[in-house]
Coordinates of N, CA, C and O and ligand atoms in Angstrom, one line a residue:
M1 N 268.7 -68.3 95.6 CA 268.7 -67.0 95.1 C 269.6 -67.0 95.8 O 269.7 -66.5 96.6
R2 N 271.2 -66.5 95.2 CA 272.1 -66.0 96.0 C 272.5 -64.3 95.8 O 272.5 -64.4 94.2
N3 N 273.1 -63.9 96.4 CA 273.6 -62.7 96.2 C 274.9 -63.0 96.3 O 276.0 -64.3 95.6
G4 N 276.1 -62.1 95.5 CA 277.5 -61.5 94.9 C 278.2 -62.4 95.9 O 280.1 -63.1 95.8
A5 N 277.8 -61.8 96.8 CA 278.8 -62.8 98.1 C 278.3 -64.0 98.6 O 278.7 -65.0 100.1
G6 N 277.9 -65.0 97.6 CA 277.0 -66.3 98.3 C 276.2 -66.4 99.6 O 275.5 -66.9 99.9
V7 N 275.5 -64.9 99.9 CA 274.6 -65.2 100.7 C 272.8 -65.8 100.5 O 272.9 -64.8 99.1
R8 N 272.3 -66.7 100.9 CA 271.2 -66.7 100.6 C 269.5 -64.9 100.5 O 270.3 -64.5 101.2
Q9 N 269.1 -65.1 99.4 CA 268.6 -63.7 99.6 C 267.5 -64.6 99.3 O 267.4 -65.0 98.3
S10 N 265.5 -63.7 99.4 CA 264.9 -64.8 100.1 C 264.3 -64.2 98.0 O 263.4 -63.1 98.3
H11 N 263.9 -65.2 97.3 CA 262.7 -64.7 96.3 C 261.4 -65.0 96.2 O 261.0 -66.1 97.1
A12 N 261.0 -63.7 96.8 CA 259.1 -65.0 97.1 C 258.3 -64.2 96.0 O 258.1 -62.9 95.3
I13 N 257.3 -65.3 95.7 CA 256.1 -64.9 95.1 C 255.0 -64.5 95.6 O 254.8 -65.5 96.1
Y14 N 254.3 -63.9 95.2 CA 252.4 -63.6 96.0 C 251.9 -63.7 94.3 O 251.1 -62.9 93.5
P15 N 251.6 -64.9 94.1 CA 250.3 -64.9 93.2 C 249.3 -64.8 93.1 O 248.5 -64.3 94.6
G16 N 248.2 -64.7 92.3 CA 246.7 -64.4 92.6 C 246.5 -64.0 91.2 O 246.9 -63.5 90.3
S17 N 244.7 -63.8 91.4 CA 243.4 -62.8 90.0 C 244.5 -61.5 90.0 O 244.2 -61.2 89.0
F18 N 244.0 -61.3 91.0 CA 244.1 -59.5 91.1 C 242.9 -59.4 90.5 O 243.5 -58.2 89.3
D19 N 242.1 -59.1 90.1 CA 240.9 -59.4 89.2 C 240.0 -58.3 90.2 O 238.7 -58.5 89.9
P20 N 240.0 -56.9 90.8 CA 241.0 -56.2 90.9 C 242.0 -56.3 91.1 O 241.3 -57.0 93.1
P21 N 243.5 -55.4 91.8 CA 244.1 -55.4 92.7 C 243.4 -55.3 94.2 O 242.8 -53.7 93.8
T22 N 243.7 -55.3 95.3 CA 243.1 -54.9 96.7 C 243.9 -53.4 97.5 O 245.2 -54.1 97.2
N23 N 243.4 -53.0 98.4 CA 244.2 -52.0 99.1 C 244.9 -53.5 100.1 O 246.1 -53.5 100.5
G24 N 244.0 -54.5 100.1 CA 244.7 -55.7 101.3 C 245.7 -56.3 100.3 O 246.9 -56.9 100.8
H25 N 245.5 -56.1 99.2 CA 246.8 -57.1 98.2 C 247.7 -56.3 98.5 O 249.1 -56.7 98.7
L26 N 248.1 -55.3 97.8 CA 248.8 -53.7 97.8 C 249.4 -54.0 99.4 O 250.8 -53.8 99.8
D27 N 248.3 -54.2 100.5 CA 249.1 -54.6 102.0 C 250.3 -55.9 102.1 O 250.8 -55.4 102.8
V28 N 249.3 -56.8 101.6 CA 250.6 -57.7 101.4 C 252.3 -57.7 100.7 O 253.2 -57.6 101.0
I29 N 252.0 -57.2 99.5 CA 253.0 -57.1 99.1 C 253.8 -55.8 99.3 O 254.9 -56.1 99.8
A30 N 253.4 -54.8 100.3 CA 254.6 -54.2 101.1 C 255.0 -55.1 102.1 O 256.0 -54.6 101.6
R31 N 254.6 -55.8 102.8 CA 254.8 -56.6 103.8 C 256.3 -57.3 103.4 O 257.1 -57.5 104.4
A32 N 255.4 -58.1 102.7 CA 256.3 -59.3 101.8 C 257.8 -58.0 101.8 O 259.0 -59.0 101.9
A33 N 257.9 -57.2 101.0 CA 258.7 -56.4 100.3 C 259.3 -55.4 101.3 O 261.0 -55.5 101.1
T34 N 259.4 -55.9 102.6 CA 260.2 -55.8 103.0 C 260.9 -57.1 104.3 O 262.0 -57.2 104.9
V35 N 260.5 -57.9 103.9 CA 260.6 -59.5 104.6 C 261.7 -60.1 103.6 O 262.3 -60.5 103.7
F36 N 262.0 -59.7 102.4 CA 261.9 -60.5 101.9 C 263.0 -59.9 100.2 O 262.7 -59.3 100.0
A37 N 263.6 -60.3 99.7 CA 264.4 -59.9 98.8 C 264.1 -59.3 97.7 O 264.5 -57.8 97.2
S38 N 263.2 -60.1 97.4 CA 262.6 -59.8 95.6 C 260.9 -60.5 96.1 O 261.2 -61.4 97.0
V39 N 260.6 -59.9 95.2 CA 259.1 -60.4 95.1 C 258.6 -60.8 93.7 O 258.1 -59.5 93.1
T40 N 257.6 -61.3 93.8 CA 257.2 -61.1 92.3 C 255.9 -61.3 92.3 O 255.1 -62.3 92.9
V41 N 255.0 -60.1 91.7 CA 253.8 -60.6 91.7 C 253.0 -61.1 90.5 O 253.6 -60.7 89.6
A42 N 253.0 -62.7 90.9 CA 252.3 -63.6 89.4 C 250.7 -63.6 89.9 O 250.3 -63.4 90.1
V43 N 250.1 -62.9 88.5 CA 248.6 -62.8 87.7 C 248.5 -64.2 86.8 O 249.2 -64.7 86.4
V44 N 248.0 -64.7 88.2 CA 247.6 -66.1 86.7 C 246.9 -65.6 85.8 O 245.6 -64.4 86.2
V45 N 247.1 -66.2 84.4 CA 246.0 -66.8 83.0 C 245.3 -67.3 82.6 O 245.7 -68.6 82.7
N46 N 244.3 -67.4 83.5 CA 242.9 -68.2 84.0 C 242.4 -68.5 82.8 O 240.8 -68.1 82.8
P47 N 242.3 -69.1 81.8 CA 240.9 -69.4 80.9 C 239.8 -70.4 81.4 O 239.1 -70.0 81.1
Q48 N 239.8 -70.1 82.7 CA 238.2 -71.1 83.1 C 237.6 -69.5 83.7 O 236.1 -70.1 83.5
K49 N 238.2 -68.5 83.9 CA 237.2 -67.5 84.4 C 236.8 -67.0 83.2 O 238.5 -65.8 82.1
R50 N 236.0 -67.2 81.8 CA 235.3 -66.6 80.7 C 235.2 -65.0 81.5 O 235.9 -64.6 79.2
S51 N 234.5 -64.4 81.5 CA 235.0 -62.8 81.3 C 235.4 -62.3 82.1 O 234.7 -61.3 83.7
P52 N 236.4 -62.0 82.9 CA 237.3 -60.5 84.0 C 236.5 -59.9 83.8 O 236.5 -59.9 82.0
F53 N 237.4 -59.4 84.8 CA 236.3 -57.8 84.6 C 238.1 -57.0 84.1 O 237.6 -56.1 82.8
F54 N 239.1 -57.1 83.8 CA 240.0 -56.7 83.3 C 241.0 -58.2 83.1 O 241.1 -59.3 83.0
S55 N 241.5 -57.8 81.2 CA 242.5 -57.8 81.4 C 243.8 -58.6 81.8 O 244.2 -57.5 83.0
V56 N 244.5 -59.8 81.7 CA 245.6 -60.1 82.1 C 246.6 -58.1 81.6 O 247.1 -58.5 83.3
D57 N 246.9 -58.1 80.6 CA 247.8 -57.0 80.5 C 247.3 -55.4 81.7 O 247.9 -55.1 82.4
E58 N 246.2 -55.5 81.9 CA 245.3 -53.8 82.6 C 245.6 -54.7 84.3 O 245.8 -53.5 85.3
R59 N 245.4 -55.6 84.7 CA 245.8 -55.9 86.4 C 247.4 -56.0 85.9 O 247.6 -55.3 86.9
E60 N 248.1 -56.7 85.3 CA 249.6 -55.7 85.3 C 249.7 -54.5 85.5 O 250.8 -54.2 86.1
E61 N 249.3 -54.0 84.5 CA 249.7 -52.9 84.6 C 249.7 -51.6 85.5 O 249.7 -50.9 86.1
M62 N 248.7 -52.4 86.1 CA 247.3 -51.3 87.1 C 248.0 -52.1 88.8 O 249.0 -51.2 89.4
L63 N 248.8 -53.1 88.8 CA 249.9 -54.0 89.5 C 251.4 -53.0 89.7 O 251.5 -52.6 90.1
R64 N 251.8 -53.4 88.1 CA 253.2 -52.3 88.3 C 252.5 -50.7 88.9 O 254.0 -50.4 89.5
R65 N 251.6 -50.1 88.2 CA 251.5 -48.9 88.7 C 251.3 -48.1 90.4 O 251.7 -47.6 90.8
C66 N 250.7 -49.4 91.0 CA 250.3 -49.3 92.1 C 251.7 -49.9 93.5 O 251.6 -49.5 94.1
T67 N 253.4 -50.5 93.1 CA 253.9 -51.3 93.6 C 255.7 -50.7 92.7 O 256.5 -50.9 93.2
G68 N 255.3 -49.1 92.0 CA 256.5 -48.9 91.7 C 257.0 -48.2 92.7 O 258.6 -48.3 92.2
A69 N 256.5 -48.0 93.5 CA 257.7 -47.5 94.9 C 258.9 -48.7 95.7 O 259.5 -48.2 96.3
Y70 N 259.0 -49.6 94.7 CA 259.0 -51.1 95.6 C 260.3 -51.4 94.4 O 259.8 -51.9 93.6
A71 N 261.6 -51.0 95.2 CA 262.9 -51.6 93.7 C 262.6 -53.3 93.5 O 263.4 -53.1 92.6
N72 N 262.1 -53.6 94.7 CA 262.4 -55.2 95.0 C 261.0 -56.1 94.5 O 261.3 -57.2 94.8
V73 N 260.1 -55.2 94.0 CA 258.7 -56.2 93.7 C 259.1 -56.2 91.8 O 259.1 -54.6 91.5
R74 N 258.6 -56.8 91.5 CA 258.3 -56.7 90.0 C 257.1 -57.6 89.8 O 256.5 -58.5 90.5
V75 N 256.7 -57.6 88.5 CA 255.0 -57.7 88.4 C 255.3 -58.8 86.8 O 256.2 -58.4 85.8
A76 N 254.4 -59.9 87.0 CA 254.7 -61.3 85.9 C 253.3 -61.5 85.9 O 252.2 -61.9 85.9
H77 N 253.1 -62.6 84.7 CA 252.6 -63.2 84.7 C 252.6 -64.8 84.6 O 253.2 -65.1 83.6
F78 N 251.9 -65.7 84.5 CA 252.1 -67.6 83.9 C 250.7 -67.9 83.9 O 249.3 -67.9 84.4
R79 N 250.8 -68.9 82.8 CA 250.0 -69.9 82.5 C 249.9 -70.9 83.3 O 250.9 -71.3 83.8
G80 N 249.2 -72.1 83.5 CA 249.3 -73.1 83.9 C 249.4 -73.2 85.4 O 248.5 -72.6 86.3
L81 N 250.2 -74.5 86.2 CA 250.9 -74.5 87.5 C 250.9 -73.3 87.8 O 252.6 -73.2 87.2
L82 N 251.1 -73.0 88.9 CA 251.8 -71.9 90.5 C 253.4 -72.7 90.0 O 254.1 -72.4 90.8
A83 N 253.4 -74.0 90.6 CA 254.6 -74.7 90.5 C 255.3 -75.3 90.0 O 256.8 -74.6 90.1
D84 N 255.1 -75.3 88.5 CA 255.6 -74.8 87.6 C 256.6 -73.4 86.9 O 257.5 -73.3 86.7
F85 N 255.7 -72.7 87.8 CA 256.0 -70.9 87.4 C 257.0 -71.1 88.6 O 258.1 -70.2 88.6
V86 N 256.9 -71.2 89.2 CA 257.7 -70.9 90.2 C 259.0 -72.0 90.3 O 260.3 -71.0 90.7
S87 N 258.8 -73.1 90.0 CA 260.8 -73.6 89.8 C 260.9 -72.8 88.4 O 262.5 -72.3 88.4
R88 N 260.5 -72.4 87.4 CA 261.0 -71.6 86.3 C 261.7 -70.1 86.3 O 262.6 -70.1 86.1
I89 N 261.0 -69.6 87.2 CA 261.4 -68.1 87.5 C 263.0 -68.8 89.2 O 262.8 -67.0 89.9
E90 N 262.6 -69.8 89.9 CA 263.8 -69.7 90.4 C 263.2 -69.3 91.8 O 264.2 -68.9 92.8
A91 N 261.6 -68.9 92.6 CA 261.5 -68.5 93.1 C 261.3 -69.7 94.7 O 261.6 -71.1 95.0
D92 N 262.3 -68.9 96.0 CA 262.0 -69.8 97.3 C 260.8 -69.8 98.4 O 260.9 -70.7 99.0
V93 N 259.4 -69.1 97.9 CA 258.5 -69.2 98.8 C 256.9 -68.6 98.2 O 258.0 -67.9 97.2
I94 N 256.8 -69.0 98.6 CA 255.0 -68.7 98.3 C 254.7 -68.0 99.1 O 254.7 -67.8 100.3
V95 N 253.2 -66.3 98.9 CA 253.7 -66.7 99.9 C 251.8 -65.7 99.2 O 251.6 -66.0 98.4
K96 N 251.4 -66.0 100.3 CA 250.2 -66.0 100.3 C 249.4 -64.5 101.3 O 249.8 -64.9 102.8
G97 N 248.8 -64.2 101.4 CA 248.0 -63.5 102.2 C 246.3 -64.0 102.9 O 245.2 -65.0 102.6
L98 N 246.0 -64.7 104.1 CA 245.2 -64.2 104.9 C 244.2 -64.1 105.6 O 244.7 -62.8 106.6
R99 N 242.9 -63.4 105.3 CA 241.7 -62.6 105.8 C 241.6 -63.1 107.1 O 241.2 -62.7 108.0
V100 N 240.9 -64.4 106.7 CA 240.0 -65.2 107.5 C 240.1 -66.5 108.0 O 240.7 -67.0 107.2
V101 N 239.7 -67.1 109.2 CA 240.0 -68.8 109.2 C 240.1 -69.9 108.4 O 240.7 -70.4 108.0
S102 N 238.5 -69.2 108.1 CA 238.3 -69.8 106.6 C 239.2 -70.0 105.5 O 239.1 -71.1 104.9
D103 N 240.1 -69.1 105.2 CA 241.0 -68.6 103.8 C 241.8 -70.1 104.8 O 242.2 -70.8 103.8
F104 N 242.2 -70.7 105.3 CA 243.9 -71.5 105.6 C 242.8 -73.0 105.0 O 243.8 -73.4 104.7
E105 N 241.5 -72.7 105.1 CA 241.3 -74.6 104.6 C 241.9 -74.8 103.4 O 242.2 -75.9 102.8
S106 N 241.6 -73.7 102.6 CA 241.8 -74.1 101.2 C 243.2 -73.9 100.1 O 243.9 -74.9 100.0
E107 N 243.7 -73.1 101.7 CA 245.3 -72.7 101.4 C 245.8 -73.7 102.1 O 247.0 -73.3 101.5
M108 N 245.6 -73.9 102.7 CA 246.7 -75.7 103.1 C 246.7 -76.5 102.1 O 248.0 -77.0 102.0
A109 N 245.3 -77.0 101.7 CA 245.8 -78.1 100.6 C 246.8 -77.6 99.6 O 247.2 -78.4 99.1
F110 N 246.2 -75.8 99.1 CA 247.4 -76.0 98.3 C 248.7 -75.6 98.5 O 249.4 -75.8 98.0
A111 N 249.3 -75.2 99.7 CA 249.7 -75.1 100.3 C 251.2 -76.7 100.2 O 251.9 -76.9 99.7
H112 N 250.4 -77.3 100.2 CA 250.8 -79.0 100.7 C 250.7 -79.7 99.1 O 251.7 -80.2 98.8
M113 N 250.0 -79.3 98.3 CA 250.3 -79.4 96.6 C 251.5 -78.6 96.4 O 252.4 -79.2 95.5
N114 N 251.8 -77.3 96.1 CA 252.7 -77.0 95.7 C 253.9 -76.8 97.0 O 255.0 -77.6 95.6
R115 N 254.0 -77.5 97.2 CA 254.7 -77.7 98.6 C 256.0 -79.3 97.0 O 256.7 -79.8 97.2
S116 N 254.4 -80.1 97.1 CA 255.0 -81.2 96.6 C 254.8 -81.6 95.3 O 255.8 -82.0 94.9
L117 N 254.4 -80.6 94.0 CA 254.8 -80.7 93.3 C 255.8 -79.4 92.9 O 257.3 -79.6 91.8
S118 N 256.4 -78.7 93.8 CA 257.7 -77.6 93.6 C 259.0 -78.2 94.3 O 260.1 -77.0 94.4
N119 N 258.5 -78.4 95.5 CA 259.3 -78.5 97.0 C 259.5 -77.3 97.0 O 260.3 -76.9 97.9
V120 N 258.3 -76.1 97.3 CA 258.1 -74.8 97.8 C 257.4 -75.1 99.2 O 256.6 -74.7 98.2
D121 N 258.2 -74.4 99.9 CA 256.9 -73.8 101.2 C 256.4 -72.8 100.8 O 256.7 -71.6 100.0
T122 N 254.3 -72.2 101.5 CA 254.0 -71.1 101.2 C 254.1 -70.6 102.7 O 253.8 -71.1 104.0
M123 N 254.4 -69.8 102.4 CA 254.0 -68.7 103.8 C 252.7 -67.4 103.8 O 253.0 -66.6 102.8
F124 N 252.5 -67.8 105.3 CA 251.5 -67.0 105.1 C 251.4 -65.2 105.6 O 252.0 -65.1 107.1
L125 N 251.2 -64.8 105.4 CA 250.9 -63.4 106.4 C 249.6 -62.9 107.1 O 248.1 -63.3 105.7
M126 N 249.1 -62.3 108.0 CA 248.2 -62.0 108.1 C 247.4 -60.9 107.7 O 248.4 -59.5 107.8
S127 N 246.6 -60.5 106.8 CA 246.0 -59.5 106.6 C 245.6 -58.7 107.5 O 245.0 -59.1 108.3
D128 N 245.5 -57.0 107.7 CA 245.8 -55.9 108.1 C 243.6 -56.5 108.0 O 243.2 -56.8 107.6
S129 N 243.8 -56.8 109.7 CA 242.6 -56.9 109.8 C 241.2 -55.7 109.5 O 240.1 -56.5 109.0
S130 N 242.3 -54.3 109.1 CA 241.3 -53.5 108.5 C 240.9 -54.0 106.8 O 240.4 -53.3 106.0
Y131 N 241.2 -54.5 106.6 CA 241.2 -55.5 105.1 C 239.9 -56.4 104.7 O 240.4 -57.7 103.7
S132 N 240.1 -56.7 106.4 CA 239.8 -59.1 106.4 C 238.1 -59.0 105.5 O 238.1 -60.4 105.7
F133 N 237.7 -58.5 105.0 CA 235.9 -58.1 104.1 C 236.9 -58.5 103.0 O 235.8 -57.9 102.1
V134 N 237.7 -57.7 103.2 CA 237.7 -56.7 101.2 C 238.6 -57.9 100.0 O 239.2 -58.4 100.7
S135 N 237.6 -58.0 99.0 CA 238.1 -58.9 98.2 C 237.4 -58.4 96.7 O 236.7 -57.5 96.3
S136 N 238.2 -58.9 95.8 CA 237.7 -58.7 94.5 C 236.9 -58.4 94.4 O 235.9 -57.8 93.4
S137 N 236.1 -60.0 94.6 CA 234.8 -59.9 93.5 C 233.8 -59.3 94.3 O 233.2 -59.2 93.7
L138 N 234.2 -58.6 95.9 CA 233.2 -57.7 96.7 C 233.4 -56.8 96.4 O 232.2 -55.7 95.9
I139 N 234.2 -56.1 95.7 CA 234.3 -54.8 95.0 C 234.0 -54.5 94.6 O 233.0 -53.1 93.6
K140 N 234.1 -55.8 93.0 CA 233.0 -55.9 91.8 C 232.1 -55.6 91.9 O 230.9 -54.3 91.1
E141 N 231.6 -56.4 93.1 CA 229.5 -56.3 93.4 C 229.5 -54.8 93.5 O 228.4 -54.6 93.0
V142 N 230.2 -54.5 94.6 CA 229.5 -52.6 94.8 C 229.9 -52.2 94.0 O 228.8 -51.5 94.2
F143 N 231.1 -52.4 93.3 CA 231.2 -50.9 92.1 C 230.2 -50.9 91.6 O 229.4 -49.5 90.8
L144 N 229.6 -51.8 90.7 CA 228.9 -52.1 89.7 C 227.1 -52.4 90.3 O 226.4 -51.8 89.6
Q145 N 226.8 -52.6 91.3 CA 225.8 -51.9 91.7 C 225.9 -50.3 92.6 O 224.5 -49.4 92.9
G146 N 226.8 -49.6 92.2 CA 226.9 -48.6 92.2 C 227.6 -48.0 93.8 O 228.2 -46.3 94.1
G147 N 228.4 -48.7 94.2 CA 228.1 -48.5 95.7 C 230.4 -47.8 96.1 O 231.1 -47.8 94.6
E148 N 230.1 -47.7 97.0 CA 231.1 -46.4 97.2 C 232.3 -47.2 97.5 O 232.7 -48.1 98.6
I149 N 234.0 -47.6 96.5 CA 234.7 -48.7 96.1 C 236.1 -47.7 96.9 O 237.3 -48.2 97.0
S150 N 235.9 -46.4 97.2 CA 237.5 -45.7 97.2 C 239.2 -45.9 98.3 O 239.4 -46.6 98.0
K151 N 237.6 -46.6 99.4 CA 238.8 -46.7 100.7 C 238.7 -48.3 100.1 O 239.8 -48.6 100.9
Y152 N 238.5 -49.2 99.1 CA 239.6 -49.9 99.4 C 240.1 -50.7 98.1 O 240.7 -51.8 98.4
V153 N 240.5 -49.8 97.5 CA 241.0 -50.1 96.0 C 242.2 -48.8 96.8 O 241.8 -47.6 96.4
P154 N 243.5 -49.1 95.9 CA 244.5 -48.0 94.8 C 243.2 -46.7 94.2 O 242.5 -47.5 93.2
D155 N 244.2 -45.2 94.2 CA 244.0 -44.3 93.4 C 243.6 -45.2 92.3 O 243.1 -45.0 91.0
V156 N 245.1 -45.9 91.9 CA 244.9 -46.5 91.0 C 244.3 -47.1 89.5 O 243.4 -46.8 88.9
V157 N 243.9 -48.7 90.9 CA 242.3 -49.1 90.5 C 241.1 -48.8 90.2 O 240.4 -49.0 89.5
L158 N 240.5 -47.5 91.2 CA 239.9 -46.8 91.5 C 239.8 -46.3 89.5 O 238.8 -46.3 88.7
E159 N 240.6 -45.6 89.7 CA 240.5 -45.1 87.7 C 240.3 -46.2 86.4 O 239.6 -45.7 85.6
F160 N 240.9 -47.4 86.5 CA 240.8 -48.0 86.0 C 239.3 -48.4 86.1 O 238.5 -48.7 84.9
M161 N 238.6 -48.8 87.2 CA 237.3 -49.1 87.0 C 236.6 -48.2 86.0 O 235.4 -48.2 86.1
Q162 N 236.5 -46.6 86.6 CA 235.9 -45.8 86.8 C 235.6 -46.5 85.3 O 234.1 -45.4 84.3
Q163 N 236.9 -46.6 84.5 CA 236.9 -46.3 82.3 C 236.4 -47.7 82.1 O 235.3 -47.6 80.8
K164 N 235.2 -48.8 83.2 CA 234.8 -49.1 82.3 C 233.5 -49.8 82.6 O 232.6 -50.0 82.1
R165 N 233.0 -48.7 84.0 CA 231.7 -48.7 84.1 C 230.9 -48.6 83.4 O 229.6 -49.6 83.1
P166 N 230.8 -47.8 81.6 CA 229.9 -47.8 81.0 C 229.8 -48.9 79.7 O 228.4 -49.9 79.6
A167 N 230.6 -49.8 80.1 CA 230.3 -51.3 79.4 C 230.0 -52.0 80.3 O 229.2 -53.2 80.3
H168 N 230.5 -51.4 81.7 CA 230.1 -53.4 83.2 C 229.3 -52.5 84.2 O 228.4 -53.8 84.4
G169 N 228.9 -50.8 83.8 CA 227.9 -51.0 85.1 C 226.7 -50.3 84.9 O 226.5 -50.9 83.7
R170 N 226.3 -49.8 86.0 CA 224.3 -50.0 85.6 C 224.7 -48.1 85.0 O 223.2 -47.6 84.6
K171 N 225.2 -47.3 86.1 CA 225.2 -45.7 85.8 C 225.3 -45.4 84.6 O 226.1 -45.6 84.1
Ligands
LIG3 O1 243.6 -64.4 93.6 P1 243.6 -66.1 93.5 O2 242.1 -66.4 92.6 O3 243.3 -66.4 95.3 O4 244.9 -66.5 93.2 C1 244.3 -68.3 93.0 C2 245.7 -68.7 92.1 C3 246.1 -67.9 91.6 C4 246.8 -68.1 94.0 C5 244.9 -70.2 92.8 O5 244.6 -69.8 91.6 C6 246.4 -71.1 91.5 O6 247.9 -70.9 91.9 N1 246.6 -71.3 90.3 C7 247.0 -71.8 89.5 C8 247.0 -73.0 88.8 C9 247.8 -74.1 90.1 O7 249.1 -74.0 90.2 N2 246.8 -74.5 90.4 C10 247.0 -75.7 91.3 C11 246.6 -74.7 92.5 S1 247.4 -75.8 93.5

């Protein structure tokens, strides 16, 4: 991406399931927004995941509300290959967060595959250490067992989750 003066401006894509978005995701988005000229947060529409906790629309809505303060962040969704979507929106770089060393093993293969398919590199941001154990799946498990999750998700997400409780929860 180039600005009016022909100067290169990096457009990053931050893909994920975001089911639901966590404070760890938000931390990566906030930091990416300071490094790159624009950031597209891209929710994957994954037909293999039979019963996601939140619909794609809900995930996009939560992300929009959590990232409204960042003028250079937009939220989108995509189906199929990330590499194809990266090419379609002309992103320059894929951003991923790394929480623990073991994340790197799978992410390295994804990064090589995505670069091979789309010629776009992946850049990794280390998740803040305070979020190293926070994942969407763990948040859902703790929530559904009645545990306290307010420390780990933005307020908007907490509200959306509480609305789901009668359908999904035990309380
Ligand atoms: O938040 P997640 O579930 O870890 O995100 C995984 C995601 C969406 C980044 C990954 O599953 C993905 O890129 N899916 C799109 C399909 C695809 O391109 N698969 C090949 C990856 S090399």
